[in-house]
């Protein structure tokens, strides 16, 4: 909604003056831009943290699967060699 207000301000200014507002002309709503940019920055930070948490969880899951696979392989008896062994003698 905040972004929509900023876009509306710019659109209305363009309709009235035929050009985009300057920084000085945006000064009355500067606080809205600051809030919007802070919000976007915080959302990006949360997304990066979420991605990092997901990656750590994914890595931990893969490590656990690898440990379980290794344990199963260690507990299983080795395959028996056929007559003649590996080289067919």
Coordinates of C-alpha atoms in Angstrom, one line a residue:
X1 CA 0.0 0.0 0.0
X2 CA 2.9 2.4 0.8
X3 CA 4.4 1.7 -2.6
X4 CA 1.0 2.4 -4.2
X5 CA 0.9 5.8 -2.5
X6 CA 4.4 6.7 -3.7
X7 CA 3.5 5.7 -7.3
X8 CA 0.2 7.6 -7.1
X9 CA 2.1 10.8 -5.9
X10 CA 4.5 10.4 -8.9
X11 CA 1.7 9.7 -11.3
X12 CA -0.4 12.7 -10.1
X13 CA 2.7 15.0 -10.3
X14 CA 3.4 13.8 -13.9
X15 CA -0.2 14.4 -14.9
X16 CA -0.1 18.0 -13.5
X17 CA 3.4 19.0 -14.6
X18 CA 4.2 16.7 -17.5
X19 CA 7.4 15.5 -15.8
X20 CA 8.7 13.5 -12.9
X21 CA 9.1 15.3 -9.6
X22 CA 12.6 16.4 -8.5
X23 CA 14.1 15.5 -5.1
X24 CA 13.1 18.8 -3.8
X25 CA 9.5 18.4 -4.9
X26 CA 9.4 15.0 -3.2
X27 CA 10.6 16.4 0.1
X28 CA 7.1 16.6 1.6
X29 CA 6.8 12.8 1.3
X30 CA 10.4 12.0 2.0
X31 CA 9.4 10.2 5.3
X32 CA 7.3 7.8 3.2
X33 CA 10.2 7.0 1.0
X34 CA 12.4 6.4 4.0
X35 CA 9.8 4.1 5.6
X36 CA 9.4 2.3 2.2
X37 CA 13.1 1.8 1.7
X38 CA 13.6 0.6 5.3
X39 CA 10.8 -1.9 4.9
X40 CA 12.3 -3.2 1.6
X41 CA 15.7 -3.5 3.2
X42 CA 14.3 -5.4 6.2
X43 CA 12.3 -7.7 3.9
X44 CA 15.5 -8.5 1.9
X45 CA 17.4 -9.2 5.1
X46 CA 14.7 -11.6 6.2
X47 CA 14.6 -13.3 2.9
X48 CA 18.4 -13.8 3.0
X49 CA 18.2 -15.2 6.5
X50 CA 15.4 -17.5 5.4
X51 CA 17.4 -18.7 2.4
X52 CA 20.4 -19.3 4.7
X53 CA 18.4 -21.2 7.2
X54 CA 16.9 -23.4 4.4
X55 CA 20.4 -24.1 3.1
X56 CA 21.7 -25.1 6.5
X57 CA 18.7 -27.3 7.0
X58 CA 19.1 -28.8 3.6
X59 CA 22.8 -29.5 4.2
X60 CA 22.1 -31.0 7.7
X61 CA 19.5 -33.3 6.1
X62 CA 21.9 -34.4 3.4
X63 CA 24.6 -35.1 6.0
X64 CA 22.2 -37.2 8.1
X65 CA 21.2 -39.2 5.0
X66 CA 24.8 -39.8 4.2
X67 CA 25.5 -41.0 7.7
X68 CA 22.6 -43.4 7.6
X69 CA 23.7 -44.7 4.2
X70 CA 27.2 -45.3 5.5
X71 CA 25.9 -47.1 8.6
X72 CA 23.7 -49.4 6.5
X73 CA 26.7 -50.2 4.3
X74 CA 28.9 -50.9 7.3
X75 CA 26.4 -53.2 8.8
X76 CA 25.7 -55.1 5.6
X77 CA 28.0 -58.1 4.9
X78 CA 30.2 -57.6 1.9
X79 CA 29.0 -59.3 -1.2
X80 CA 30.4 -62.8 -1.5
X81 CA 33.0 -63.4 -4.2
X82 CA 32.0 -65.8 -7.0
X83 CA 34.2 -68.9 -7.7
X84 CA 37.3 -67.7 -9.4
X85 CA 37.3 -64.4 -7.6
X86 CA 37.6 -61.0 -9.1
X87 CA 40.0 -62.1 -11.9
X88 CA 38.2 -65.3 -13.0
X89 CA 40.8 -67.8 -11.8

